[in-house]
Short mmCIF file of C-alpha atoms in Angstrom, two decimals:
data_model
loop_
_atom_site.label_atom_id
_atom_site.label_comp_id
_atom_site.label_asym_id
_atom_site.label_seq_id
_atom_site.Cartn_x
_atom_site.Cartn_y
_atom_site.Cartn_z
CA UNK A 23 210.31 271.65 -118.76
CA UNK A 24 208.64 269.75 -115.95
CA UNK A 25 205.87 272.43 -115.71
CA UNK A 26 205.09 271.92 -119.42
CA UNK A 27 204.54 268.15 -118.86
CA UNK A 28 202.59 268.42 -115.66
CA UNK A 29 199.98 270.76 -117.01
CA UNK A 30 198.83 268.75 -119.82
CA UNK A 31 198.79 265.61 -117.52
CA UNK A 32 196.42 267.27 -115.21
CA UNK A 33 194.14 268.36 -118.08
CA UNK A 34 194.17 264.84 -119.39
CA UNK A 35 193.05 263.43 -115.88
CA UNK A 36 190.43 266.22 -115.54
CA UNK A 37 189.15 265.52 -118.97
CA UNK A 38 188.88 261.71 -118.47
CA UNK A 39 187.09 262.18 -115.14
CA UNK A 40 184.28 264.35 -116.88
CA UNK A 41 184.04 261.69 -119.76
CA UNK A 42 183.55 258.91 -117.14
CA UNK A 43 180.91 260.94 -115.24
CA UNK A 44 179.10 261.57 -118.46
CA UNK A 45 179.15 257.95 -119.47
CA UNK A 46 177.78 256.85 -116.12
CA UNK A 47 175.07 259.51 -116.29
CA UNK A 48 174.22 258.32 -119.85
CA UNK A 49 174.05 254.65 -118.72
CA UNK A 50 177.05 253.55 -120.90
CA UNK A 51 178.93 252.31 -117.85
CA UNK A 52 176.98 249.83 -115.80
CA UNK A 53 176.54 250.26 -112.06
CA UNK A 54 176.98 247.21 -110.12
CA UNK A 55 174.28 246.39 -107.52
CA UNK A 56 173.43 243.47 -105.03
CA UNK A 57 169.74 244.24 -104.40
CA UNK A 58 169.15 241.36 -101.97
CA UNK A 59 172.42 241.25 -100.16
CA UNK A 60 170.79 242.09 -96.82
CA UNK A 61 167.74 239.85 -97.29
CA UNK A 62 167.09 237.45 -94.25
CA UNK A 63 165.11 234.28 -94.61
CA UNK A 64 162.95 235.31 -91.50
CA UNK A 65 161.72 238.20 -93.57
CA UNK A 66 160.10 235.91 -96.04
CA UNK A 67 156.51 234.93 -94.95
CA UNK A 68 155.59 233.39 -98.42
CA UNK A 69 157.49 232.06 -101.30
CA UNK A 70 156.90 230.15 -104.55
CA UNK A 71 158.54 229.79 -107.79
CA UNK A 72 156.96 229.31 -111.36
CA UNK A 73 158.86 227.55 -113.99
CA UNK A 74 157.86 228.32 -117.53
CA UNK A 75 158.19 225.76 -119.23
CA UNK A 76 156.70 223.49 -117.82
CA UNK A 77 154.24 226.04 -116.46
CA UNK A 78 154.17 224.84 -112.90
CA UNK A 79 154.39 226.60 -109.63
CA UNK A 80 156.12 225.15 -106.50
CA UNK A 81 155.63 226.47 -103.07
CA UNK A 82 158.96 227.04 -101.20
CA UNK A 83 158.49 226.00 -97.57
CA UNK A 84 162.01 226.53 -96.24
CA UNK A 85 163.40 229.92 -97.42
CA UNK A 86 166.87 229.87 -96.03
CA UNK A 87 168.50 228.41 -99.26
CA UNK A 88 166.46 230.88 -101.40
CA UNK A 89 167.74 233.90 -99.37
CA UNK A 90 171.37 232.63 -99.68
CA UNK A 91 170.95 232.45 -103.52
CA UNK A 92 169.42 235.98 -103.74
CA UNK A 93 172.05 237.50 -101.62
CA UNK A 94 174.49 236.62 -104.44
CA UNK A 95 172.53 238.00 -107.20
CA UNK A 96 174.21 240.88 -109.15
CA UNK A 97 172.65 243.19 -111.51
CA UNK A 98 173.97 245.91 -113.92
CA UNK A 99 172.23 248.39 -116.20
CA UNK A 100 168.52 248.17 -117.13
CA UNK A 101 167.83 246.13 -120.21
CA UNK A 102 164.34 245.05 -121.20
CA UNK A 103 165.53 243.10 -124.37
CA UNK A 104 164.89 239.91 -122.27
CA UNK A 105 161.46 240.10 -124.12
CA UNK A 106 163.16 239.00 -127.32
CA UNK A 107 164.91 235.90 -125.97
CA UNK A 108 163.41 232.43 -125.50
CA UNK A 109 164.28 229.91 -122.92
CA UNK A 110 163.06 228.76 -119.56
CA UNK A 111 162.09 231.46 -117.01
CA UNK A 112 161.82 230.87 -113.31
CA UNK A 113 159.82 233.57 -111.41
CA UNK A 114 160.05 233.66 -107.69
CA UNK A 115 157.08 235.20 -105.89
CA UNK A 116 157.82 236.60 -102.37
CA UNK A 117 155.71 238.21 -99.57
CA UNK A 118 157.91 239.80 -97.01
CA UNK A 119 157.03 240.37 -93.30
CA UNK A 120 156.12 244.09 -93.87
CA UNK A 121 153.41 242.96 -96.47
CA UNK A 122 155.29 243.85 -99.60
CA UNK A 123 155.13 241.56 -102.40
CA UNK A 124 157.82 241.27 -105.29
CA UNK A 125 158.49 239.00 -108.22
CA UNK A 126 162.12 238.05 -109.29
CA UNK A 127 162.49 236.38 -112.69
CA UNK A 128 165.82 234.52 -113.45
CA UNK A 129 166.10 234.47 -117.21
CA UNK A 130 169.88 234.42 -117.93
CA UNK A 131 171.57 236.80 -118.91
CA UNK A 132 168.83 238.83 -117.34
CA UNK A 133 167.17 239.39 -113.97
CA UNK A 134 163.73 240.85 -113.99
CA UNK A 135 162.45 242.54 -110.76
CA UNK A 136 158.86 243.44 -110.73
CA UNK A 137 158.61 243.77 -114.50
CA UNK A 138 161.96 245.73 -114.88
CA UNK A 139 164.77 243.91 -116.73
CA UNK A 140 168.53 244.11 -115.89
CA UNK A 141 171.69 242.52 -117.17
CA UNK A 142 172.88 240.25 -114.55
CA UNK A 143 175.95 238.24 -113.47
CA UNK A 144 175.75 234.80 -115.11
CA UNK A 145 176.76 232.41 -112.23
CA UNK A 146 174.12 233.72 -109.45
CA UNK A 147 171.34 233.76 -112.05
CA UNK A 148 172.04 230.27 -113.19
CA UNK A 149 172.12 229.01 -109.58
CA UNK A 150 168.64 230.45 -109.01
CA UNK A 151 167.35 228.62 -112.14
CA UNK A 152 169.05 225.37 -111.08
CA UNK A 153 167.57 225.69 -107.56
CA UNK A 154 164.12 226.04 -108.99
CA UNK A 155 164.30 223.14 -111.29
CA UNK A 156 165.71 221.01 -108.25
CA UNK A 157 162.60 222.00 -106.18
CA UNK A 158 160.26 220.95 -108.88
CA UNK A 159 162.01 217.61 -109.50
CA UNK A 160 161.95 216.66 -105.75
CA UNK A 161 159.64 213.82 -104.87
CA UNK A 162 156.25 215.07 -103.55
CA UNK A 163 157.20 218.58 -104.68
CA UNK A 164 154.38 220.85 -103.20
CA UNK A 165 152.99 222.04 -106.64
CA UNK A 166 150.52 224.95 -106.27
CA UNK A 167 147.25 224.39 -108.15
CA UNK A 168 145.39 227.68 -108.47
CA UNK A 169 142.86 225.90 -110.64
CA UNK A 170 142.18 222.34 -112.04
CA UNK A 171 145.12 221.12 -114.10
CA UNK A 172 144.69 220.61 -117.88
CA UNK A 173 144.05 217.14 -119.23
CA UNK A 174 145.31 215.87 -122.58
CA UNK A 175 144.24 212.57 -124.09
CA UNK A 176 146.74 210.48 -126.24
CA UNK A 177 145.85 207.54 -128.50
CA UNK A 178 147.78 206.36 -131.62
CA UNK A 179 150.32 209.11 -131.19
CA UNK A 180 147.61 211.70 -131.42
CA UNK A 181 146.76 214.04 -128.75
CA UNK A 182 143.68 216.14 -127.91
CA UNK A 183 142.93 218.51 -125.21
CA UNK A 184 139.94 217.67 -122.80
CA UNK A 185 137.16 220.14 -122.17
CA UNK A 186 137.12 221.18 -118.49
CA UNK A 187 133.62 221.00 -117.03
CA UNK A 188 132.17 221.33 -113.56
CA UNK A 189 134.68 221.72 -110.70
CA UNK A 190 134.91 222.61 -107.05
CA UNK A 191 138.18 224.11 -106.13
CA UNK A 192 140.13 225.73 -103.13
CA UNK A 193 143.42 227.56 -103.27
CA UNK A 194 145.40 230.16 -101.09
CA UNK A 195 146.39 233.69 -101.85
CA UNK A 196 149.85 234.93 -100.98
CA UNK A 197 148.60 236.34 -97.74
CA UNK A 198 147.10 232.92 -96.72
CA UNK A 199 143.51 233.73 -97.50
CA UNK A 200 141.58 230.63 -98.57
CA UNK A 201 139.83 231.14 -102.01
CA UNK A 202 137.00 228.87 -102.93
CA UNK A 203 135.72 228.49 -106.64
CA UNK A 204 132.62 226.66 -107.73
CA UNK A 205 132.12 226.32 -111.62
CA UNK A 206 129.16 224.61 -113.45
CA UNK A 207 129.17 223.55 -116.97
CA UNK A 208 126.72 222.04 -119.64
CA UNK A 209 126.34 218.28 -119.79
CA UNK A 210 129.14 216.60 -122.07
CA UNK A 211 126.27 215.58 -124.50
CA UNK A 212 125.46 219.25 -124.95
CA UNK A 213 129.00 220.26 -125.79
CA UNK A 214 129.40 218.89 -129.37
CA UNK A 215 130.49 222.32 -130.63
CA UNK A 216 133.38 222.67 -128.10
CA UNK A 217 135.00 219.15 -128.63
CA UNK A 218 137.35 218.06 -131.27
CA UNK A 219 137.00 214.54 -132.42
CA UNK A 220 140.12 212.33 -131.79
CA UNK A 221 140.24 209.35 -134.37
CA UNK A 222 142.27 206.36 -133.32
CA UNK A 223 142.90 202.76 -134.33
CA UNK A 224 144.14 201.81 -130.80
CA UNK A 225 141.80 200.24 -128.32
CA UNK A 226 143.20 202.39 -125.45
CA UNK A 227 143.96 206.05 -124.55
CA UNK A 228 146.26 207.69 -122.00
CA UNK A 229 145.14 210.40 -119.56
CA UNK A 230 147.81 212.87 -119.28
CA UNK A 231 147.17 215.41 -116.45
CA UNK A 232 149.35 218.51 -116.12
CA UNK A 233 149.47 217.41 -112.51
CA UNK A 234 148.59 213.80 -111.62
CA UNK A 235 145.44 213.53 -109.35
CA UNK A 236 145.79 212.08 -105.88
CA UNK A 237 142.49 210.27 -105.77
CA UNK A 238 140.95 207.51 -108.02
CA UNK A 239 139.90 208.59 -111.50
CA UNK A 240 136.29 207.59 -112.60
CA UNK A 241 135.33 207.58 -116.23
CA UNK A 242 131.94 207.03 -117.96
CA UNK A 243 130.92 207.38 -121.52
CA UNK A 244 127.91 207.73 -123.93
CA UNK A 245 127.52 206.62 -127.59
CA UNK A 246 127.44 209.68 -129.96
CA UNK A 247 124.15 208.68 -131.05
CA UNK A 248 123.03 210.43 -127.91
CA UNK A 249 124.42 213.86 -128.66
CA UNK A 250 122.13 216.50 -127.30
CA UNK A 251 120.26 213.95 -125.00
CA UNK A 252 121.72 214.55 -121.61
CA UNK A 253 119.21 212.25 -120.05
CA UNK A 254 120.70 209.19 -121.81
CA UNK A 255 122.22 206.55 -119.47
CA UNK A 256 126.05 206.35 -119.25
CA UNK A 257 128.27 203.29 -119.66
CA UNK A 258 131.09 202.46 -117.37
CA UNK A 259 134.75 202.67 -118.67
CA UNK A 260 137.63 200.37 -117.47
CA UNK A 261 140.48 202.38 -115.96
CA UNK A 262 144.07 200.99 -115.42
CA UNK A 263 146.35 203.56 -113.93
CA UNK A 264 146.34 206.48 -116.46
CA UNK A 265 144.93 204.30 -119.29
CA UNK A 266 141.41 203.89 -120.41
CA UNK A 267 139.73 201.10 -122.47
CA UNK A 268 138.01 202.66 -125.52
CA UNK A 269 134.67 201.33 -126.83
CA UNK A 270 134.32 200.77 -130.60
CA UNK A 271 132.63 203.55 -132.46
CA UNK A 272 132.22 207.16 -131.42
CA UNK A 273 131.94 207.81 -127.79
CA UNK A 274 131.89 210.81 -125.52
CA UNK A 275 133.92 210.33 -122.44
CA UNK A 276 133.77 212.11 -118.98
CA UNK A 277 136.57 211.95 -116.43
CA UNK A 278 136.19 212.85 -112.72
CA UNK A 279 139.45 213.37 -110.68
CA UNK A 280 140.40 214.57 -107.32
CA UNK A 281 143.37 216.37 -105.91
CA UNK A 282 143.86 216.69 -102.06
CA UNK A 283 143.97 220.20 -100.67
CA UNK A 284 147.03 220.18 -98.67
CA UNK A 285 149.56 222.68 -97.41
CA UNK A 286 147.93 225.76 -99.02
CA UNK A 287 148.73 224.35 -102.55
CA UNK A 288 145.22 224.07 -103.73
CA UNK A 289 142.95 221.24 -104.68
CA UNK A 290 139.48 219.90 -105.28
CA UNK A 291 137.50 217.84 -107.89
CA UNK A 292 137.03 218.49 -111.47
CA UNK A 293 135.37 216.83 -114.48
CA UNK A 294 136.60 216.70 -118.08
CA UNK A 295 135.01 215.45 -121.33
CA UNK A 296 136.35 214.47 -124.74
CA UNK A 297 135.10 212.77 -127.81
CA UNK A 298 136.94 209.61 -129.46
CA UNK A 299 136.20 207.37 -132.44
CA UNK A 300 137.71 203.99 -132.33
CA UNK A 301 137.64 201.94 -135.41
#
């Protein structure tokens, strides 16, 4: 009687093992991995994180805390359905001492490593996101500026994007190479086709830079009677902090701003122009 029970039991165990093996092979049972469990902070020669939104990149100067968070990351099976989700993504860009570069995007409940998505353990991924936002919100956070920041002009609760003009810019690549960029542009009075008119009944407008400039902001303007006349003489515009005093009628405004080049985060000078009618 015992033999009759024993043989079916063995067969059940054998069949169960085959089923589990087949499930793992077909990807139905997730394999658990900690891809950065052996990562040391000393191995990281460059680190930065980009937060989207608000589309800003911060350089990470001290990498010990980052390495500690990455060691706790757990990934399961591959899953690229993260492309169907919406929310904030934080992407860490690392260069290691052997020269390899990698990108790790925390996008709960996913972790995306060099473009390949994985389901991930919630808590370590959330810790990475919180860490990135804390870095961004620190006073004097080293925001990396690979190019001049965008400028929006706001008046009477209406916003318009400014047109980027001539600029001189420096930034650093991941391997520390300094990259210089020089860009020229047409005079603002020759850019009528590229500007959208902002109509306002308020006598002031706010300059909202994606990243505030370090130096003084200078503004000048021309009456729209001078369109296509770049030799026309400009008028001075009063600036108080991030607010400018508008002139009555239609005017084309040009802003010149400066960002300090410090800590390999990029900087330089840039000009912007926009068209406002104040009645």
